Amino acid sequence: MAVGHHQAGRLSQAEALYRQVLQVKPNHADALHLLGVLAAQTGKYEIAVEFISRGIDANPSEPAYYCNLGNALKAQGKLDEAVASYRKALALKPDYAEAYYNLGIALNDQGKLDEAVASYRQAILINPDLAEAHNNLGSALRYQGRLDETVACYSRALRLKPDYAEAHYNLGRVLQIQGKLDEAASSYRQALALKPDYADAHSNLIFTLDLMAGLDTSALQDERKRWG
């Protein structure tokens, strides 16, 4: 019943039932873990770490527990601990695409772009349909100045998930950098059609339209230098 409420988004009901389970069986690993996941969903990351860690103590062989612990630690900015937790998940389940994907995010946040790229690629090798991994791989490659590869990654993400507003925006960003302004404007418009309050897409669309009107050609050169 608790899991049903949780999956339906009825978090307060789910939390109450998870706690009832723990009153009967304080070391119920799944209830501890899922109570921690629920806490993370509501931004209570310290509580999330506490409960997921207790779930791991009760059952140290479940890779999802370590992956979700890593997510909570990453949200707190504890990147070294998050990376260690993702690696524990992968030691238990080497074909865990989501753990590789999340590991890539943490490594990227640490500035370890080569390792992040390798982790995203491994996630994609395991699950080629993981649109988020293609998108994040594109962003990491963009910061390495590999713009053609970046476009290919964003395009792949959008083939898998056409309503992915962030990928439309990211594609527009790199097309803008490449000087393909018509295509960039089209990508920003698609992002805005999906997410009308997307402030960055609004501002970059305006900037691109200004460039197309010839109002600030030097700005494009500055952008190209910035991204290599």
Short mmCIF file of C-alpha atoms in Angstrom, two decimals:
data_model
loop_
_atom_site.label_atom_id
_atom_site.label_comp_id
_atom_site.label_asym_id
_atom_site.label_seq_id
_atom_site.Cartn_x
_atom_site.Cartn_y
_atom_site.Cartn_z
CA MET A 1 0.00 0.00 0.00
CA ALA A 2 2.82 2.40 0.83
CA VAL A 3 4.54 1.76 -2.49
CA GLY A 4 1.24 2.27 -4.32
CA HIS A 5 0.73 5.65 -2.68
CA HIS A 6 4.37 6.54 -3.38
CA GLN A 7 4.13 5.66 -7.07
CA ALA A 8 0.92 7.68 -7.36
CA GLY A 9 2.59 10.74 -5.82
CA ARG A 10 0.64 10.61 -2.56
CA LEU A 11 3.75 11.15 -0.49
CA SER A 12 2.24 11.92 2.90
CA GLN A 13 0.16 8.72 2.82
CA ALA A 14 3.18 6.71 1.70
CA GLU A 15 5.36 8.15 4.45
CA ALA A 16 2.79 7.32 7.13
CA LEU A 17 2.58 3.71 5.95
CA TYR A 18 6.36 3.28 5.66
CA ARG A 19 6.63 4.46 9.27
CA GLN A 20 3.95 2.00 10.33
CA VAL A 21 5.98 -0.79 8.74
CA LEU A 22 9.04 0.33 10.69
CA GLN A 23 7.09 0.34 13.95
CA VAL A 24 6.49 -3.36 13.43
CA LYS A 25 9.86 -4.18 11.87
CA PRO A 26 12.47 -1.44 12.52
CA ASN A 27 15.04 -3.03 10.19
CA HIS A 28 12.76 -3.47 7.18
CA ALA A 29 15.31 -2.60 4.47
CA ASP A 30 12.91 -1.62 1.70
CA ALA A 31 10.82 0.58 3.98
CA LEU A 32 13.94 2.35 5.25
CA HIS A 33 15.27 2.84 1.73
CA LEU A 34 11.98 4.08 0.28
CA LEU A 35 11.38 6.42 3.21
CA GLY A 36 14.79 7.87 2.38
CA VAL A 37 13.89 8.17 -1.31
CA LEU A 38 10.69 9.97 -0.33
CA ALA A 39 12.64 12.37 1.87
CA ALA A 40 14.98 13.15 -1.04
CA GLN A 41 11.98 13.85 -3.26
CA THR A 42 10.88 16.53 -0.81
CA GLY A 43 14.34 18.06 -0.47
CA LYS A 44 15.12 16.59 2.95
CA TYR A 45 18.50 15.23 1.96
CA GLU A 46 19.99 14.72 5.43
CA ILE A 47 16.99 12.60 6.40
CA ALA A 48 17.28 10.78 3.07
CA VAL A 49 20.92 9.88 3.74
CA GLU A 50 20.03 8.70 7.25
CA PHE A 51 17.23 6.35 6.18
CA ILE A 52 18.90 5.01 3.04
CA SER A 53 22.06 4.32 5.04
CA ARG A 54 19.97 2.39 7.56
CA GLY A 55 18.48 0.44 4.65
CA ILE A 56 21.98 -0.41 3.48
CA ASP A 57 22.91 -1.57 6.98
CA ALA A 58 19.88 -3.88 6.89
CA ASN A 59 20.61 -5.13 3.36
CA PRO A 60 24.06 -4.23 2.01
CA SER A 61 23.64 -6.17 -1.24
CA GLU A 62 21.03 -4.02 -3.02
CA PRO A 63 22.65 -1.78 -5.68
CA ALA A 64 19.67 0.61 -5.95
CA TYR A 65 20.18 1.63 -2.34
CA TYR A 66 23.72 2.84 -3.06
CA CYS A 67 22.60 4.64 -6.22
CA ASN A 68 19.88 6.53 -4.36
CA LEU A 69 22.25 7.27 -1.50
CA GLY A 70 24.63 8.74 -4.07
CA ASN A 71 21.83 10.94 -5.41
CA ALA A 72 21.07 12.30 -1.93
CA LEU A 73 24.75 12.93 -1.23
CA LYS A 74 25.19 14.62 -4.60
CA ALA A 75 22.26 16.92 -3.84
CA GLN A 76 24.10 17.95 -0.67
CA GLY A 77 27.24 18.72 -2.66
CA LYS A 78 29.12 15.79 -1.11
CA LEU A 79 30.53 14.70 -4.45
CA ASP A 80 33.36 12.45 -3.25
CA GLU A 81 30.94 10.46 -1.10
CA ALA A 82 28.41 10.35 -3.93
CA VAL A 83 31.00 8.99 -6.36
CA ALA A 84 32.01 6.33 -3.85
CA SER A 85 28.38 5.31 -3.41
CA TYR A 86 27.77 5.02 -7.16
CA ARG A 87 30.90 2.89 -7.48
CA LYS A 88 29.58 0.56 -4.77
CA ALA A 89 26.34 0.20 -6.74
CA LEU A 90 28.34 -0.66 -9.85
CA ALA A 91 30.47 -3.17 -7.98
CA LEU A 92 27.24 -5.01 -7.16
CA LYS A 93 25.66 -4.51 -10.59
CA PRO A 94 28.18 -3.77 -13.37
CA ASP A 95 25.42 -3.29 -15.97
CA TYR A 96 23.62 -0.59 -13.96
CA ALA A 97 23.08 2.14 -16.56
CA GLU A 98 21.45 4.61 -14.16
CA ALA A 99 24.39 4.37 -11.75
CA TYR A 100 26.84 5.11 -14.58
CA TYR A 101 24.67 8.06 -15.64
CA ASN A 102 24.55 9.51 -12.12
CA LEU A 103 28.24 8.85 -11.64
CA GLY A 104 28.84 10.85 -14.81
CA ILE A 105 26.92 13.81 -13.38
CA ALA A 106 28.95 13.74 -10.15
CA LEU A 107 32.24 13.47 -12.04
CA ASN A 108 31.20 16.32 -14.31
CA ASP A 109 30.41 18.44 -11.25
CA GLN A 110 33.89 17.66 -9.96
CA GLY A 111 35.36 18.96 -13.24
CA LYS A 112 36.53 15.49 -14.29
CA LEU A 113 35.23 15.75 -17.83
CA ASP A 114 37.11 12.82 -19.34
CA GLU A 115 35.85 10.48 -16.61
CA ALA A 116 32.33 11.90 -16.94
CA VAL A 117 32.35 11.30 -20.69
CA ALA A 118 33.50 7.72 -20.14
CA SER A 119 30.76 7.14 -17.57
CA TYR A 120 28.02 8.56 -19.82
CA ARG A 121 29.28 6.41 -22.69
CA GLN A 122 29.13 3.32 -20.50
CA ALA A 123 25.54 4.16 -19.50
CA ILE A 124 24.65 4.49 -23.19
CA LEU A 125 26.41 1.24 -24.05
CA ILE A 126 24.24 -0.56 -21.50
CA ASN A 127 21.05 1.36 -22.32
CA PRO A 128 21.21 3.09 -25.73
CA ASP A 129 17.73 4.54 -25.21
CA LEU A 130 18.67 6.62 -22.16
CA ALA A 131 18.00 10.07 -23.60
CA GLU A 132 19.32 11.90 -20.52
CA ALA A 133 22.71 10.22 -20.89
CA HIS A 134 22.97 11.33 -24.53
CA ASN A 135 22.07 14.88 -23.49
CA ASN A 136 24.60 15.01 -20.67
CA LEU A 137 27.29 13.43 -22.83
CA GLY A 138 26.67 16.21 -25.32
CA SER A 139 27.10 18.85 -22.63
CA ALA A 140 30.37 17.34 -21.43
CA LEU A 141 31.69 17.17 -25.00
CA ARG A 142 30.63 20.78 -25.56
CA TYR A 143 32.86 21.90 -22.72
CA GLN A 144 35.69 20.00 -24.39
CA GLY A 145 35.08 21.95 -27.59
CA ARG A 146 33.90 18.89 -29.55
CA LEU A 147 30.93 20.64 -31.10
CA ASP A 148 30.06 18.29 -33.97
CA GLU A 149 29.93 15.36 -31.55
CA THR A 150 27.86 17.52 -29.21
CA VAL A 151 25.25 18.18 -31.91
CA ALA A 152 25.07 14.44 -32.63
CA CYS A 153 24.46 13.66 -28.95
CA TYR A 154 21.70 16.24 -28.51
CA SER A 155 20.08 15.10 -31.76
CA ARG A 156 20.13 11.51 -30.58
CA ALA A 157 18.55 12.52 -27.27
CA LEU A 158 15.76 14.26 -29.17
CA ARG A 159 15.13 11.30 -31.44
CA LEU A 160 14.61 9.24 -28.32
CA LYS A 161 12.62 11.90 -26.45
CA PRO A 162 11.16 14.56 -28.79
CA ASP A 163 9.55 16.47 -25.89
CA TYR A 164 12.88 16.98 -24.10
CA ALA A 165 12.88 20.77 -23.72
CA GLU A 166 16.37 20.92 -22.19
CA ALA A 167 17.87 19.00 -25.10
CA HIS A 168 16.20 21.36 -27.60
CA TYR A 169 17.69 24.28 -25.68
CA ASN A 170 21.12 22.67 -25.51
CA LEU A 171 21.05 21.93 -29.23
CA GLY A 172 20.13 25.54 -29.91
CA ARG A 173 23.04 26.68 -27.76
CA VAL A 174 25.65 24.77 -29.71
CA LEU A 175 24.09 25.63 -33.10
CA GLN A 176 24.26 29.27 -32.05
CA ILE A 177 27.94 28.86 -31.21
CA GLN A 178 28.51 27.28 -34.64
CA GLY A 179 26.85 30.25 -36.32
CA LYS A 180 23.82 28.25 -37.52
CA LEU A 181 21.44 30.90 -36.33
CA ASP A 182 18.26 29.85 -38.13
CA GLU A 183 18.59 26.33 -36.74
CA ALA A 184 19.44 27.66 -33.28
CA ALA A 185 16.35 29.88 -33.26
CA SER A 186 14.22 26.92 -34.30
CA SER A 187 15.59 24.82 -31.44
CA TYR A 188 14.93 27.56 -28.89
CA ARG A 189 11.38 27.91 -30.18
CA GLN A 190 10.82 24.17 -29.81
CA ALA A 191 12.12 24.34 -26.24
CA LEU A 192 9.71 27.19 -25.51
CA ALA A 193 6.77 25.39 -27.10
CA LEU A 194 7.37 22.59 -24.61
CA LYS A 195 8.28 24.80 -21.66
CA PRO A 196 6.92 28.34 -22.08
CA ASP A 197 8.56 29.64 -18.87
CA TYR A 198 12.06 28.54 -19.94
CA ALA A 199 13.90 31.79 -19.20
CA ASP A 200 17.25 30.80 -20.71
CA ALA A 201 15.55 29.77 -23.95
CA HIS A 202 13.76 33.12 -24.11
CA SER A 203 16.96 35.13 -23.57
CA ASN A 204 19.01 33.07 -26.02
CA LEU A 205 16.30 33.24 -28.66
CA ILE A 206 16.29 37.03 -28.36
CA PHE A 207 20.08 37.09 -28.56
CA THR A 208 20.04 34.85 -31.65
CA LEU A 209 17.39 36.99 -33.36
CA ASP A 210 19.54 40.05 -32.64
CA LEU A 211 22.49 38.33 -34.28
CA MET A 212 20.38 37.40 -37.27
CA ALA A 213 19.38 41.06 -37.58
CA GLY A 214 23.06 42.03 -37.58
CA LEU A 215 22.83 44.01 -34.35
CA ASP A 216 25.81 42.43 -32.58
CA THR A 217 28.05 40.30 -34.77
CA SER A 218 30.96 40.62 -32.34
CA ALA A 219 28.98 38.72 -29.70
CA LEU A 220 28.98 35.59 -31.82
CA GLN A 221 32.76 35.71 -32.09
CA ASP A 222 32.98 36.06 -28.31
CA GLU A 223 30.77 33.01 -27.89
CA ARG A 224 32.92 30.99 -30.28
CA LYS A 225 36.05 31.91 -28.33
CA ARG A 226 34.35 31.05 -25.05
CA TRP A 227 33.48 27.53 -26.16
CA GLY A 228 36.57 26.85 -28.29
#
